[in-house]
XYZ file of C-alpha atoms in Angstrom:
317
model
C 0.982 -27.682 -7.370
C -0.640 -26.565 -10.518
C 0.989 -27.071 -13.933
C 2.227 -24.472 -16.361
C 0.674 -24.988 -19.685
C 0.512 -22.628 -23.291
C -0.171 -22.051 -26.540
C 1.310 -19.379 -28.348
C 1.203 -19.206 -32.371
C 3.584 -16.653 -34.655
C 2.481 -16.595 -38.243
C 2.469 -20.355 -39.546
C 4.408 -21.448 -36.588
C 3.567 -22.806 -32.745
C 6.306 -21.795 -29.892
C 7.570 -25.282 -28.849
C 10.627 -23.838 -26.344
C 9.868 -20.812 -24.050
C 11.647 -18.502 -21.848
C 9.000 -16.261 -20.905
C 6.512 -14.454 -22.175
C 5.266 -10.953 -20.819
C 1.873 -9.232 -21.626
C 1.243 -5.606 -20.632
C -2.156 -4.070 -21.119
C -3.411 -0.228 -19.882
C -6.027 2.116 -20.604
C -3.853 4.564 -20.284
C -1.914 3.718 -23.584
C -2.995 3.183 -26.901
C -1.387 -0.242 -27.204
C -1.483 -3.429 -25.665
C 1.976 -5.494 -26.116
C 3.821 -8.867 -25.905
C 7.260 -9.248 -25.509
C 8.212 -13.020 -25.814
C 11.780 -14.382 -24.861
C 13.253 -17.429 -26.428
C 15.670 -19.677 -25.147
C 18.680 -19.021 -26.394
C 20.315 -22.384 -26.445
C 17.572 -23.024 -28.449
C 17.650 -20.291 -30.950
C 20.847 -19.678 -30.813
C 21.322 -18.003 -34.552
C 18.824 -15.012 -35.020
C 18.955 -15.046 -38.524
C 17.359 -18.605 -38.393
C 13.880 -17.140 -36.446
C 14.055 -13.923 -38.931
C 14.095 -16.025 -42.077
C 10.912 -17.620 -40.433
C 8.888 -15.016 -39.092
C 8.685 -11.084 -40.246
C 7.027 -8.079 -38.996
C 2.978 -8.255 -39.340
C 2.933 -11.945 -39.020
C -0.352 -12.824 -36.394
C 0.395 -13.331 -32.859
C -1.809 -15.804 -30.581
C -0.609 -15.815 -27.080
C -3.041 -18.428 -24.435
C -1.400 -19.474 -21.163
C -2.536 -20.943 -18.142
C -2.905 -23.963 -15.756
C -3.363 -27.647 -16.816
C -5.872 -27.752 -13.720
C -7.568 -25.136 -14.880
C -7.659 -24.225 -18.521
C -5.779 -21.449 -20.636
C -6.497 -18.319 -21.012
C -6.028 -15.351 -24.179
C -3.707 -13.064 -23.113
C -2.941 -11.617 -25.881
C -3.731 -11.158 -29.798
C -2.038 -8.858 -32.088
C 0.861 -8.623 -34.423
C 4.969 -9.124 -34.730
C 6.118 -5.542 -34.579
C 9.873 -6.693 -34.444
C 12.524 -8.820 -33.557
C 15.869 -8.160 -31.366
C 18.651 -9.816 -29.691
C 19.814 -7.116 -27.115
C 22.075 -9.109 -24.237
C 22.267 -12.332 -26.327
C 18.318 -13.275 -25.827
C 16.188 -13.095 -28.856
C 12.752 -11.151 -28.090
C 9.752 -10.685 -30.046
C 8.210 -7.571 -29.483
C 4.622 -7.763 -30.001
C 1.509 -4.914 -30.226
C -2.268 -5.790 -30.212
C -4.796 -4.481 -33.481
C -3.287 -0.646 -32.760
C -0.494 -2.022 -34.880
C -2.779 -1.554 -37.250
C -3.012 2.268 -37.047
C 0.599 2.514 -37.991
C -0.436 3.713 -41.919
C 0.360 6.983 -42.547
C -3.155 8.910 -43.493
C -3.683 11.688 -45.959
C -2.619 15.239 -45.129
C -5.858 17.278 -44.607
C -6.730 20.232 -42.358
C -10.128 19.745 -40.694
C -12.237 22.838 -39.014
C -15.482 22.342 -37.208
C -15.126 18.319 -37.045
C -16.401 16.823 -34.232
C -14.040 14.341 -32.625
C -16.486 11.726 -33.474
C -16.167 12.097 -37.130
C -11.759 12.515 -37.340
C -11.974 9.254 -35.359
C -13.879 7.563 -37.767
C -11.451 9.343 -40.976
C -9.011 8.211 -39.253
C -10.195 4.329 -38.944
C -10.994 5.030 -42.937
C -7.830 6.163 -43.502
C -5.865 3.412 -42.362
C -8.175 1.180 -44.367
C -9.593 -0.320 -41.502
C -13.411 -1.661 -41.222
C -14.370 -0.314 -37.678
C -17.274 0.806 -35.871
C -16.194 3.914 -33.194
C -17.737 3.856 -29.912
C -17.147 7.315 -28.084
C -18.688 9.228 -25.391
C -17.218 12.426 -25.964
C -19.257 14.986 -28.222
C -16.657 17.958 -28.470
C -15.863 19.826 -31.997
C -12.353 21.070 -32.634
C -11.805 24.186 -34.454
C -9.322 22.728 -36.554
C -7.224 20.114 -36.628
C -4.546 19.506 -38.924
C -3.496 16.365 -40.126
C 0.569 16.487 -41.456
C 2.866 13.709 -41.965
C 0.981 11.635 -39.278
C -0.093 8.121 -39.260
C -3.728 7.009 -37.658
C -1.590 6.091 -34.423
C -0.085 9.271 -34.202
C -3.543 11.127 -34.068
C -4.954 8.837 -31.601
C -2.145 9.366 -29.254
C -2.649 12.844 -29.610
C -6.228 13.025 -28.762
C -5.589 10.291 -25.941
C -3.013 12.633 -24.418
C -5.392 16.037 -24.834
C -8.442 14.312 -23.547
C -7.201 11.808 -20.865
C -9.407 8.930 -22.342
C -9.422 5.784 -22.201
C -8.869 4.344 -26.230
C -8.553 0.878 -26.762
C -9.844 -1.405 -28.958
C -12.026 -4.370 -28.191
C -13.380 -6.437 -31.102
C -14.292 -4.790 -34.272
C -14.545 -1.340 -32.138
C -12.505 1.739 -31.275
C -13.658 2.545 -27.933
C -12.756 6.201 -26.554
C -14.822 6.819 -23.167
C -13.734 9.272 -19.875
C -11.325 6.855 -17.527
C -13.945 4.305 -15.591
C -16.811 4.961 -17.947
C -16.634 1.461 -19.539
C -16.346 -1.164 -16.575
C -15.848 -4.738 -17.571
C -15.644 -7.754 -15.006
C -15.560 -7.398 -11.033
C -13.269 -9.212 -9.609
C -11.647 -10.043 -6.061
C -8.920 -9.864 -3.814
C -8.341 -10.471 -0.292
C -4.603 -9.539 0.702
C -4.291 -12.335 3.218
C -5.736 -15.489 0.554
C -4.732 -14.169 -3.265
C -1.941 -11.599 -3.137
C 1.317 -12.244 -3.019
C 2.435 -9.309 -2.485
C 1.375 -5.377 -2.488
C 2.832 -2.154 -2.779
C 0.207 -0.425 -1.290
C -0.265 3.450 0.606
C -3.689 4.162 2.186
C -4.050 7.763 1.496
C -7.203 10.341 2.378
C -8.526 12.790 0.007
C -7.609 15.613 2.267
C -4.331 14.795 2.545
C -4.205 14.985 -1.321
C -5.289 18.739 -2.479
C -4.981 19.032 -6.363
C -6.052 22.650 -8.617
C -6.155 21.015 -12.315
C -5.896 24.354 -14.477
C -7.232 23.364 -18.023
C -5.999 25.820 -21.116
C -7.738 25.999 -24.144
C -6.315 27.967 -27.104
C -9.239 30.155 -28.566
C -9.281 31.266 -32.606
C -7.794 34.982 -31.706
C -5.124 33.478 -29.796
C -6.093 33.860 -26.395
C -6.090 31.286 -23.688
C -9.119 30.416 -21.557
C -8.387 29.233 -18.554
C -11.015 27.241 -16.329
C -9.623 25.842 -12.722
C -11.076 23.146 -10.574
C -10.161 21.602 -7.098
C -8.976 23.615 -4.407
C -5.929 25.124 -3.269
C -2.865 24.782 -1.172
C -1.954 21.401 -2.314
C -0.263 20.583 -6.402
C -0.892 22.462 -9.026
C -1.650 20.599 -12.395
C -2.178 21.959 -15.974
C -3.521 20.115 -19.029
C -4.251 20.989 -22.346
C -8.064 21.107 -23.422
C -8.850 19.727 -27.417
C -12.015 21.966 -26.887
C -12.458 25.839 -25.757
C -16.045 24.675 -24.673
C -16.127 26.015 -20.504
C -18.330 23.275 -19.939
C -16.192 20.732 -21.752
C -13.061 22.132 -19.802
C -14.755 21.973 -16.344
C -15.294 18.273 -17.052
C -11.685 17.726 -18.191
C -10.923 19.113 -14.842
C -13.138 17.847 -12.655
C -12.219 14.028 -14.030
C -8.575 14.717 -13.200
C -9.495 15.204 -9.592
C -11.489 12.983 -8.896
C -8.967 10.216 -10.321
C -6.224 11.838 -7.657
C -8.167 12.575 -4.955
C -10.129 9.675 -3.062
C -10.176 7.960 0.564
C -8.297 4.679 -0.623
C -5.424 2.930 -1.276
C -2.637 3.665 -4.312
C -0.201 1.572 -5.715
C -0.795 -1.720 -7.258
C -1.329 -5.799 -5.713
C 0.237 -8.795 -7.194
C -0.837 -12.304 -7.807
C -1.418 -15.484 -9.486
C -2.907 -15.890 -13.177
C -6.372 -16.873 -11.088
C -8.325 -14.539 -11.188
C -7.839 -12.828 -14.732
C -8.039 -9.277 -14.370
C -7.661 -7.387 -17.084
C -7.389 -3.295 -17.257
C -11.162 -1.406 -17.049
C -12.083 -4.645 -14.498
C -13.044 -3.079 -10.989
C -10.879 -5.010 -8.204
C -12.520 -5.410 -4.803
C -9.926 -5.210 -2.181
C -10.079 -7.033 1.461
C -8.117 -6.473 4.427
C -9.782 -8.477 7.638
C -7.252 -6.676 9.389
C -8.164 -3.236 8.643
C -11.781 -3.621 7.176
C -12.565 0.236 6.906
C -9.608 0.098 3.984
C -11.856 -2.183 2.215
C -12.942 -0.294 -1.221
C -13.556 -1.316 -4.991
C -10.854 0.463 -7.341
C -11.040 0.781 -11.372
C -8.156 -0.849 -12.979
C -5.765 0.756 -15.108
C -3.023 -1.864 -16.579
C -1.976 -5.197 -15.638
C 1.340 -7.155 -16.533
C 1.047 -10.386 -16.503
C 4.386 -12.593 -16.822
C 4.582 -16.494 -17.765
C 7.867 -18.290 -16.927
C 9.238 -21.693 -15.879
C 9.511 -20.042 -12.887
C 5.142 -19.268 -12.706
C 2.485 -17.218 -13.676
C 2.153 -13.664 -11.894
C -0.495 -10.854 -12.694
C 0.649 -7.250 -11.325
C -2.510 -5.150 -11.342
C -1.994 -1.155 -10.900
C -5.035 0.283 -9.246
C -6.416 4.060 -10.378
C -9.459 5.729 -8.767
C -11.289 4.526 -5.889
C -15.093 3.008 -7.203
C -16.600 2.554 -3.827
């Protein structure tokens, strides 16, 4: 029976009575976030926790086993404080929080996305290096009323990248570019449970139609995948054909795979975190066995354990 153990720090003050604490990260959205639940026989007046903490205070979240150590979950800021249904939450977001500065208006032609990312990181004041794989140069881009987080979500949601942060870096790569740690699973020792469908890629026909709007006001269209199956359609940041062909081509191949789709729960040993490759085992049906690329995980801490739910995206190998 191992033994529930943490650490968690707000501002100038340590957490000494817990209800639980849940941590959701994704390369799939821009921010990592908290949400920690207080006991409310302990707190039981929410003006007395607001008079001691306040948005932007630091947030320091390690958990773990006595047997084997604590881990950080999660670092990042107090973005606010509620009390829906009579519990009082603190709603936390990693170093994105950050990005929430409203930048100057400007309108920006022939910028390569390289360079906005790094006026943006200026523009919010903020002394980071950008690491990004992508080479593209918009057109234009216009920059109205926005903050820094607003313009990364849009060029997360035009691209498909992942965008994170890690460090003192602003990382922007194609999905499964960047792989961190491998870990491992075997659905008989270290799940608990699954919500898994074994799927084949010809089962799973996609056509990905990417539009990009050109200067005159055209649309070029450039299709990938095959036919007969769903039809998808994405916007393009870049009229570049061989740019748009990527696009494409990345969004199949993150739908369409031999392998399994869903997502595997279990304890907080192993970590996994999101951009981790998970190894799956099945001794019962080893031709299922495949490595998948990791897309979130929630991890939740209560009184009542520790549980990691780890949503798998494209199959590796």
């Amino acid at each position: 029976m191992y033994t529930m153990i943490y650490d968690i720090e707000i501002g100038n003050y340590k957490l000494g009575m817990l209800d639980k604490v849940e941590v959701h990260k994704s390369v799939e959205q821009l921010s990592d976030t908290a949400i920690i639940t207080l006991p409310a026989a302990q707190y039981n007046n929410a003006l007395e926790v607001e008079n001691k903490l306040k948005r932007g205070d630091a947030v320091s979240i390690m958990f773990g086993y006595k047997e084997s150590g604590m881990e950080g979950e999660f670092s990042g800021w107090l973005q606010r404080i509620s009390t829906d249904g009579g519990n009082i939450k603190l709603h936390c977001e990693d170093d994105m929080f950050l990005f929430r500065k409203e930048i100057p208006n400007e309108v920006l032609k022939k910028v390569t996305l390289e360079t906005l990312l790094n006026k943006v990181v200026t523009g919010c004041g903020l002394d980071l290096k950008v690491d990004c794989s992508y080479s593209w140069t918009y057109d234009k881009f216009v920059i109205n009323n926005a903050t820094g987080y607003d313009v990364l979500k849009k060029i997360q949601e035009e691209c498909g990248a992942d965008t994170y942060l890690c460090g003192d870096t602003l990382h922007v790569h194609p999905p499964g570019e960047m792989m961190d740690e491998e870990r491992f699973y075997d659905l008989a020792v270290n799940v608990e449970e699954e919500s898994l469908t074994y799927r084949r890629a010809a089962d799973k026909k996609i056509k990905v139609v990417v539009k990009a709007l050109l200067p005159d006001g055209t649309v070029r269209e450039v299709e990938t995948g095959s036919t007969g199956g769903e039809k998808i359609e994405i916007k393009s940041p870049t009229s570049d054909e061989a740019s748009m062909k990527a696009r494409g081509e990345l969004e199949v191949k993150r739908r369409t795979f031999d392998g399994y789709e869903g997502s595997i729960t279990g304890w907080l040993i192993p970590m996994c975190r999101p951009a981790d490759s998970v190894t799956l085992r099945d001794k019962d049906y080893p031709y299922k066995d495949g490595t998948y690329f990791v897309t979130s995980v929630t991890t939740e801490f209560s009184k009542e354990g520790g549980k990691r739910k780890i949503d798998l995206g494209f199959r590796l190998s």
